[in-house]
PDB file of C-alpha atoms in Angstrom:
ATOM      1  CA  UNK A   1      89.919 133.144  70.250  1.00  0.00           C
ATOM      2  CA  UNK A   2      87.193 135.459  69.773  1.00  0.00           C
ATOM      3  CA  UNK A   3      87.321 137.829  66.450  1.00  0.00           C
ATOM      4  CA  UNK A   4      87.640 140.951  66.704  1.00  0.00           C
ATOM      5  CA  UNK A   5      84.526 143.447  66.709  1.00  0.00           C
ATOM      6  CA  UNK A   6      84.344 145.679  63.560  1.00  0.00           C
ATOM      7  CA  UNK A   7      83.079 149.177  65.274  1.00  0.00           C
ATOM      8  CA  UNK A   8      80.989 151.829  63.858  1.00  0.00           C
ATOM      9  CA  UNK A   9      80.707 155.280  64.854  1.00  0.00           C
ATOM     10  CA  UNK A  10      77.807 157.286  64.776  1.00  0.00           C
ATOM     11  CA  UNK A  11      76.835 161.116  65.648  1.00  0.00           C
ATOM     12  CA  UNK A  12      73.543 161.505  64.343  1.00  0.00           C
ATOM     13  CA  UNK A  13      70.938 159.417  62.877  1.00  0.00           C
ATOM     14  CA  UNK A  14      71.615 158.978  59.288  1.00  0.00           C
ATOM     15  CA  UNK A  15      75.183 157.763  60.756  1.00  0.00           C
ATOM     16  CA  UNK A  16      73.396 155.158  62.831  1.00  0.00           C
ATOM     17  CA  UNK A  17      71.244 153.946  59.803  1.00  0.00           C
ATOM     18  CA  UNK A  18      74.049 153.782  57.981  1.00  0.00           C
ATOM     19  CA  UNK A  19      75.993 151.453  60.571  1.00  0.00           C
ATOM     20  CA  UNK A  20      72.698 148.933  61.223  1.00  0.00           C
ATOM     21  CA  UNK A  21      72.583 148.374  57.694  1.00  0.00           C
ATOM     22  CA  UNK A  22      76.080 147.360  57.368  1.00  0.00           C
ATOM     23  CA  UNK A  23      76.088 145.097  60.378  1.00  0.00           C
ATOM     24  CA  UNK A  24      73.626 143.379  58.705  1.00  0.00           C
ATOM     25  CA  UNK A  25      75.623 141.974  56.075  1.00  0.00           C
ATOM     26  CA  UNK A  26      79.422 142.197  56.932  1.00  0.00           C
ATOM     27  CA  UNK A  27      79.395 138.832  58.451  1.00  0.00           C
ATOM     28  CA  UNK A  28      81.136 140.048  61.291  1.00  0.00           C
ATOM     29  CA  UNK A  29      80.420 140.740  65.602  1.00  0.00           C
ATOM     30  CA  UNK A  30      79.449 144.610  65.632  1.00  0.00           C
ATOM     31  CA  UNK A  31      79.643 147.486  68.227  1.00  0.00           C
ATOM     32  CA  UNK A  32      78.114 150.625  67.073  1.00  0.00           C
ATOM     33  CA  UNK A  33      79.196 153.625  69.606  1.00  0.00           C
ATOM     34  CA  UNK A  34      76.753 156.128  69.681  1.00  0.00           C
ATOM     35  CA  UNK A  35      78.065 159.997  70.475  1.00  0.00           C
ATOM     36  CA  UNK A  36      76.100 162.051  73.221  1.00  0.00           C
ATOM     37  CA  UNK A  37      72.880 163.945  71.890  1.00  0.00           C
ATOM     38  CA  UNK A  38      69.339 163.281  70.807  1.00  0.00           C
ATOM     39  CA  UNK A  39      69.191 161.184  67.459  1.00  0.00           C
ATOM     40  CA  UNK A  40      65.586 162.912  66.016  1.00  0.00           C
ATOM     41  CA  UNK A  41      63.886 161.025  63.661  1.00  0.00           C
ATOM     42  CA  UNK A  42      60.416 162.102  62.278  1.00  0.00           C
ATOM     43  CA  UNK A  43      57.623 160.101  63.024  1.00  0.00           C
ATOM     44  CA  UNK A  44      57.553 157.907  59.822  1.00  0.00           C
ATOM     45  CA  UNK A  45      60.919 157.037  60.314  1.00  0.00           C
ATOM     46  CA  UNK A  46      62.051 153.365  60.931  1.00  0.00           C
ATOM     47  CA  UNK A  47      65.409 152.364  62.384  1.00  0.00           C
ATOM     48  CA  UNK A  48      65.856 148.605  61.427  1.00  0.00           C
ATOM     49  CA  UNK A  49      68.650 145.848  62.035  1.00  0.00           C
ATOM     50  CA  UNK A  50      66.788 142.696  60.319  1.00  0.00           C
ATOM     51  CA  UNK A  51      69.457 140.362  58.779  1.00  0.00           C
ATOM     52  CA  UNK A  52      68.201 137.848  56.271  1.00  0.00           C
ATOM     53  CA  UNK A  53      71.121 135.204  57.542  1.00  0.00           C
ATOM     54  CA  UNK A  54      73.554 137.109  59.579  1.00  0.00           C
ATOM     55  CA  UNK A  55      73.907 134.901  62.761  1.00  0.00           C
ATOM     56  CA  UNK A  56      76.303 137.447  64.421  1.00  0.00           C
ATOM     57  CA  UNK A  57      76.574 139.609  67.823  1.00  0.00           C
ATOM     58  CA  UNK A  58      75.214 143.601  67.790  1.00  0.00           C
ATOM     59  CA  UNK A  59      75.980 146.132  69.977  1.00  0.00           C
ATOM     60  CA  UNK A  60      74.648 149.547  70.187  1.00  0.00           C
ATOM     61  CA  UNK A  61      76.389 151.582  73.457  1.00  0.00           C
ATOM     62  CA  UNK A  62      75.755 154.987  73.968  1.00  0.00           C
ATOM     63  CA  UNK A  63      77.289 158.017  76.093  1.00  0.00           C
ATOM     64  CA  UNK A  64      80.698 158.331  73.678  1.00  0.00           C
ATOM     65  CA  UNK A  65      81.975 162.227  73.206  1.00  0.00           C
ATOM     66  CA  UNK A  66      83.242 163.763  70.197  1.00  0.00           C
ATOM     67  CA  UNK A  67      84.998 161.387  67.829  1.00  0.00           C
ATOM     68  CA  UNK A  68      87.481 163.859  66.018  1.00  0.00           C
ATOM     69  CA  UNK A  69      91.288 162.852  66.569  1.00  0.00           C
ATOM     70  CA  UNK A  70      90.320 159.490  68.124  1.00  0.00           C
ATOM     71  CA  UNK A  71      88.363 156.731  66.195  1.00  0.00           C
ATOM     72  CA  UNK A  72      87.442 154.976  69.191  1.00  0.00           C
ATOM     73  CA  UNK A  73      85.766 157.888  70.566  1.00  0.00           C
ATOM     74  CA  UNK A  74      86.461 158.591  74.372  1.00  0.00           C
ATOM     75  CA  UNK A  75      84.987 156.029  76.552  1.00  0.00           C
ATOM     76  CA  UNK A  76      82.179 157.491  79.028  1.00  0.00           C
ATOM     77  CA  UNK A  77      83.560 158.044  82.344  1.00  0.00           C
ATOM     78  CA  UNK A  78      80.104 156.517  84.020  1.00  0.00           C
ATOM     79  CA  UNK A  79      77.056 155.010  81.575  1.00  0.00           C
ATOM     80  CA  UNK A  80      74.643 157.661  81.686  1.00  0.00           C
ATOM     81  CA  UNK A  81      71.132 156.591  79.275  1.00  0.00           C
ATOM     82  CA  UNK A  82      70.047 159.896  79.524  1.00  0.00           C
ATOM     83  CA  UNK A  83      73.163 161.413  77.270  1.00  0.00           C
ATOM     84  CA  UNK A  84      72.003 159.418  74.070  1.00  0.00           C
ATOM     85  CA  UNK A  85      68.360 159.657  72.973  1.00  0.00           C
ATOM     86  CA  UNK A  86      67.313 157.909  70.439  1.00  0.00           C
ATOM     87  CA  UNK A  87      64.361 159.923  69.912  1.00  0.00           C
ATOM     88  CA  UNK A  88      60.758 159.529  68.147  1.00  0.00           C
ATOM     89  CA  UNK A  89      60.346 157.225  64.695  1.00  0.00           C
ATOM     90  CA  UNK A  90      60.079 153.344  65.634  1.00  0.00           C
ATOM     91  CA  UNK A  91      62.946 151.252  66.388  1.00  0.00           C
ATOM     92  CA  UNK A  92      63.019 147.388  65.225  1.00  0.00           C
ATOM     93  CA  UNK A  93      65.962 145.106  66.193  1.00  0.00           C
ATOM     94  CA  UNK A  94      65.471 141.552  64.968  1.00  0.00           C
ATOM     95  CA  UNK A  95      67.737 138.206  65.461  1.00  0.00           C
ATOM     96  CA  UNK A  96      66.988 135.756  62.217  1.00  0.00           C
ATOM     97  CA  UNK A  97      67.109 132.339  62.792  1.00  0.00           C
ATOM     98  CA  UNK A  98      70.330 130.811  64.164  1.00  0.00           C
ATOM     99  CA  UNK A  99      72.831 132.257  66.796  1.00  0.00           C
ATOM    100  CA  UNK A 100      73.971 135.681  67.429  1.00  0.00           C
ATOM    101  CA  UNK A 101      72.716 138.335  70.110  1.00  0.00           C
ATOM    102  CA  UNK A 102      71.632 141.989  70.247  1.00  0.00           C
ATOM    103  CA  UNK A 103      73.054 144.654  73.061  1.00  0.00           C
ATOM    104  CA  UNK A 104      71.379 148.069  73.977  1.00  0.00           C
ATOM    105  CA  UNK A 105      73.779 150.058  76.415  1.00  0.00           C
ATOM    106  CA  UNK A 106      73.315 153.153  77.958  1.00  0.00           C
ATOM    107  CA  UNK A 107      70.306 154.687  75.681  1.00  0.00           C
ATOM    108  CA  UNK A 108      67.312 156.606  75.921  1.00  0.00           C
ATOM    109  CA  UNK A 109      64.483 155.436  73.745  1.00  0.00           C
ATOM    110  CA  UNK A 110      61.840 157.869  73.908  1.00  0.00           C
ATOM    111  CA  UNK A 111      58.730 159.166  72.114  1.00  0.00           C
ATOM    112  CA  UNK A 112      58.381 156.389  69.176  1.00  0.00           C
ATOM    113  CA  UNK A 113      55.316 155.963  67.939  1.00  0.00           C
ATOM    114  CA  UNK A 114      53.502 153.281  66.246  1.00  0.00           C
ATOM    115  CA  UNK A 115      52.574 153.829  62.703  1.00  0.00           C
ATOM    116  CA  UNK A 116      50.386 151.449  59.783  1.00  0.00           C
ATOM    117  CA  UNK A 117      53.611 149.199  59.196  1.00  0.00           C
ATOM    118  CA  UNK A 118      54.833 149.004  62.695  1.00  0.00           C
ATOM    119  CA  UNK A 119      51.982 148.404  65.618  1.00  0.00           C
ATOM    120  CA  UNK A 120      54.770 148.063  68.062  1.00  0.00           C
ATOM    121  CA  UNK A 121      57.448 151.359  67.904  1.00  0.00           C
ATOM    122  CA  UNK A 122      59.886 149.527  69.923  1.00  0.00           C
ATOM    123  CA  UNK A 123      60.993 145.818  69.011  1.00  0.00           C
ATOM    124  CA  UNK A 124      63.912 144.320  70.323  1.00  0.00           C
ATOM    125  CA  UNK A 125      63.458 140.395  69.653  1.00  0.00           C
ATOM    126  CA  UNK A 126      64.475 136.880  67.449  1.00  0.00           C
ATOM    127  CA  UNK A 127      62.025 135.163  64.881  1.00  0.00           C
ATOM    128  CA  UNK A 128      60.948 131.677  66.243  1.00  0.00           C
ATOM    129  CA  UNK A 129      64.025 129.535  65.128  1.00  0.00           C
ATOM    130  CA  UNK A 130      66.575 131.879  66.715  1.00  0.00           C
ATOM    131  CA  UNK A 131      68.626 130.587  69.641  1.00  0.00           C
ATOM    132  CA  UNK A 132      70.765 133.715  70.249  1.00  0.00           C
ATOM    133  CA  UNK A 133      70.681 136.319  73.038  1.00  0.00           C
ATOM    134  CA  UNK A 134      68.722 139.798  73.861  1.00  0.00           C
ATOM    135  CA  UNK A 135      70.647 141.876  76.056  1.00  0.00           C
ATOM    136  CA  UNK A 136      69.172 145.152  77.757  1.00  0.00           C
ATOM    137  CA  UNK A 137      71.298 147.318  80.196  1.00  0.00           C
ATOM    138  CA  UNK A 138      71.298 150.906  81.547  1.00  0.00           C
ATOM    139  CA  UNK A 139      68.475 151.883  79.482  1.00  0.00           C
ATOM    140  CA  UNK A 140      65.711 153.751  79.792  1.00  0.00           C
ATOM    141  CA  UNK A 141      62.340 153.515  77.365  1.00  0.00           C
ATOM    142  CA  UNK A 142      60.645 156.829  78.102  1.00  0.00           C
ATOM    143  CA  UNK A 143      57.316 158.216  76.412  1.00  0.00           C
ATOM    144  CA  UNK A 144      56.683 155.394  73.780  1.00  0.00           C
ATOM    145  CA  UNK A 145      53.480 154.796  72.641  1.00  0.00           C
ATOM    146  CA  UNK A 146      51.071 152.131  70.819  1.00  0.00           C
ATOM    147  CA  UNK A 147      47.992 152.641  69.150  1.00  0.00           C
ATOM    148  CA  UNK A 148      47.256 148.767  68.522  1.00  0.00           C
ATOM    149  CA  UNK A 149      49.675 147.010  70.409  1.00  0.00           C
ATOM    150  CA  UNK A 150      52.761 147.337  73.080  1.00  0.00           C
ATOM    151  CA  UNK A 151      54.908 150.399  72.970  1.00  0.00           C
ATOM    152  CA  UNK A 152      58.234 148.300  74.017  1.00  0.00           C
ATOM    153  CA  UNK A 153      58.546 144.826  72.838  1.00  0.00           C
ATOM    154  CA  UNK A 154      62.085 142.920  74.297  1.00  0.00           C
ATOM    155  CA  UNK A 155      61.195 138.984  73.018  1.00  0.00           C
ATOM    156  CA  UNK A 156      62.907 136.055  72.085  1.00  0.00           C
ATOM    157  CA  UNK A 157      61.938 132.247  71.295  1.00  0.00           C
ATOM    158  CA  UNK A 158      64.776 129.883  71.821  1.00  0.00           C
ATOM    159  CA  UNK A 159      67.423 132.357  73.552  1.00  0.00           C
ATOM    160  CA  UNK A 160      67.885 134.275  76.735  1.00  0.00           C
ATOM    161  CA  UNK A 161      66.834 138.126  77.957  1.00  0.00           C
ATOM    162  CA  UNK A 162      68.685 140.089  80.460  1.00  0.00           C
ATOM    163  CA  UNK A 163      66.975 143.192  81.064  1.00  0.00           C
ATOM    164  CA  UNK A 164      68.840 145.017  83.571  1.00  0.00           C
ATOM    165  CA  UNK A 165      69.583 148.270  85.148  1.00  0.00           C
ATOM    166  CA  UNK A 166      66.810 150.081  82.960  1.00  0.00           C
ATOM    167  CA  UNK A 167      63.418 152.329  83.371  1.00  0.00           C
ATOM    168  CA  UNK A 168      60.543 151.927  82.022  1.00  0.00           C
ATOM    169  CA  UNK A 169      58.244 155.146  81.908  1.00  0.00           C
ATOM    170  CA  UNK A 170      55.051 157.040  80.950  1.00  0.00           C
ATOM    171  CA  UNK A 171      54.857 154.134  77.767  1.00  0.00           C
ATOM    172  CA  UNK A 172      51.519 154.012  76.598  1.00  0.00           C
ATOM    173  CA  UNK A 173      48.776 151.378  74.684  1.00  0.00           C
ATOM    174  CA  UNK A 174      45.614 152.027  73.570  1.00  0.00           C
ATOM    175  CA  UNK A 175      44.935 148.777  72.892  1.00  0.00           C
ATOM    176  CA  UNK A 176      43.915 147.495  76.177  1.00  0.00           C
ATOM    177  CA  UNK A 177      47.294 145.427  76.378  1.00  0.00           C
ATOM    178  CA  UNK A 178      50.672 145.824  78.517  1.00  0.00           C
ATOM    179  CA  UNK A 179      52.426 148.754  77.132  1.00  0.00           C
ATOM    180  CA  UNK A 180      55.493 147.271  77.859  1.00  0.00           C
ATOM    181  CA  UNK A 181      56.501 143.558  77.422  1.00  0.00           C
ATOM    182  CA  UNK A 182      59.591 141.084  78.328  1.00  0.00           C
ATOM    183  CA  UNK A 183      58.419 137.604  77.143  1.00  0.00           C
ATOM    184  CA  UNK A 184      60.445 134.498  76.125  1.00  0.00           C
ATOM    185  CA  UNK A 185      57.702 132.593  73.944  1.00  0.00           C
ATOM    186  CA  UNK A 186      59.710 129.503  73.724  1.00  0.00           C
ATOM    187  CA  UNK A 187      59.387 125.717  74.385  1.00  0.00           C
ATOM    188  CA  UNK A 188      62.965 124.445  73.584  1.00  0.00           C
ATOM    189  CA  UNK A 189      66.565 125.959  74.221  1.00  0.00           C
ATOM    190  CA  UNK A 190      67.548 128.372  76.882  1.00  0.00           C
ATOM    191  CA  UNK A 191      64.416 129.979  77.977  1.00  0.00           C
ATOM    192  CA  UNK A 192      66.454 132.168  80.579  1.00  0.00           C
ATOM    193  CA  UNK A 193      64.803 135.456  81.058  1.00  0.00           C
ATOM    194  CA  UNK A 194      66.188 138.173  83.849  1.00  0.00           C
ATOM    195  CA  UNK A 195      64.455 141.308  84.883  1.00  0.00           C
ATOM    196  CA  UNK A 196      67.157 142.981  87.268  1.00  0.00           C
ATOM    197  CA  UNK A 197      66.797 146.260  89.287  1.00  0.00           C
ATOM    198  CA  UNK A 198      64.299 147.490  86.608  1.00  0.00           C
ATOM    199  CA  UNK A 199      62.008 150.470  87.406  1.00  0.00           C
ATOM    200  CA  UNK A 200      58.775 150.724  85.823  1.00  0.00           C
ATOM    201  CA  UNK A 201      56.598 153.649  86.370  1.00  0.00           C
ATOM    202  CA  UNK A 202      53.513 155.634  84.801  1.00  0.00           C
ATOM    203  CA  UNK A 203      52.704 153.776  82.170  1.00  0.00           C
ATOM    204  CA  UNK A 204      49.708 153.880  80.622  1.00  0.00           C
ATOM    205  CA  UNK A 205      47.201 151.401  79.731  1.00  0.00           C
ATOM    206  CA  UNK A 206      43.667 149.882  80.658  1.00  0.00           C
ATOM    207  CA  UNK A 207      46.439 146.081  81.571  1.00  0.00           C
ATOM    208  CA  UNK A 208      49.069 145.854  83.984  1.00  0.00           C
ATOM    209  CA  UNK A 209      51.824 148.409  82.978  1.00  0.00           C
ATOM    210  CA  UNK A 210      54.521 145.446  82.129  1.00  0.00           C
ATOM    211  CA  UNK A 211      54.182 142.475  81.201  1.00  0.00           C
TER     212      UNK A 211
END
């Protein structure tokens, strides 16, 4: 039997920090439901899930509504990305070595910005030895941009990628690469990696717009 997923609630982004950093360590499977609105984070600001030996499943679903009188929240009646924006700041998401896997559902992640300590805004990946999972659904990366590298990073080494359902837009690089990337840089394990009714449009770069 599978154990049970601790959840976290979240309404605005030091609520979400809050919640990453606690996955990280509670040795448990993790769904973090995000309530409707724009999550504004100034440009130096870095949202991070980077476990040091946490081999363990994250979720981060968006589109809940107001979470007073129901700790659940209420469950979105249809999985809307554009109700949750993460918005601006850089986002990294990292698997450590092992198992585990990492979810995006029904977000918008728009506007972040690469900065001296992170070339790409947007990483959603594993470090070489991991063998777990990078799940992307219903979610749109909107407006993201790279000075000296991709603006949208979704990697992995040993595990799968799903990447499905989800927009990419108006991302940019000035660094004469791909602003956006989905790349498995394995040699060994399950190397699956699934691009499915994805839409990628006016992004910017001198390379192709996805990679």
């Amino acid at each position: 039997m599978r154990q049970s997923r601790r959840a976290f609630r979240a309404g605005d982004i030091a609520g979400l920090q809050a919640a990453l950093a606690a996955a990280a360590v509670n040795g448990q499977d993790d769904i973090i439901l995000l309530q409707r609105g724009s999550y504004d984070m100034p440009s130096s600001f870095a949202l991070k899930y980077y476990p040091n030996a946490e081999t363990k499943d994250l979720e981060i679903s968006g589109g809940y509504e107001d979470f007073f009188g129901n700790p659940c929240g209420l469950v979105p009646s249809t999985s809307d990305a554009r109700a949750t924006v993460l918005n601006g700041g850089q986002l990294d998401l990292t698997l450590p070595d092992g198992s585990g896997s990492i979810t995006l559902n029904a977000l918008t992640i728009a506007n972040m910005l690469s900065d001296n300590q992170h070339s790409v805004p947007v990483a959603i990946g594993a470090l070489a030895n991991s063998m777990g999972s990078v799940s992307v659904r219903n979610t749109s990366f909107f407006g993201n941009v790279s000075t000296g590298n991709q603006a949208v990073h979704i990697g992995n080494s040993q595990g799968s990628i799903l990447v499905q359902d989800s927009i990419f837009a108006e991302n940019g690089s000035f660094a004469g690469v791909s602003p956006a990337e989905v790349a498995n840089f394995g040699t060994s394990g399950s190397l699956c990696t699934e691009v499915i009714n994805v839409t990628v449009r006016q992004n910017n770069s001198s390379s192709p717009a996805m990679e």
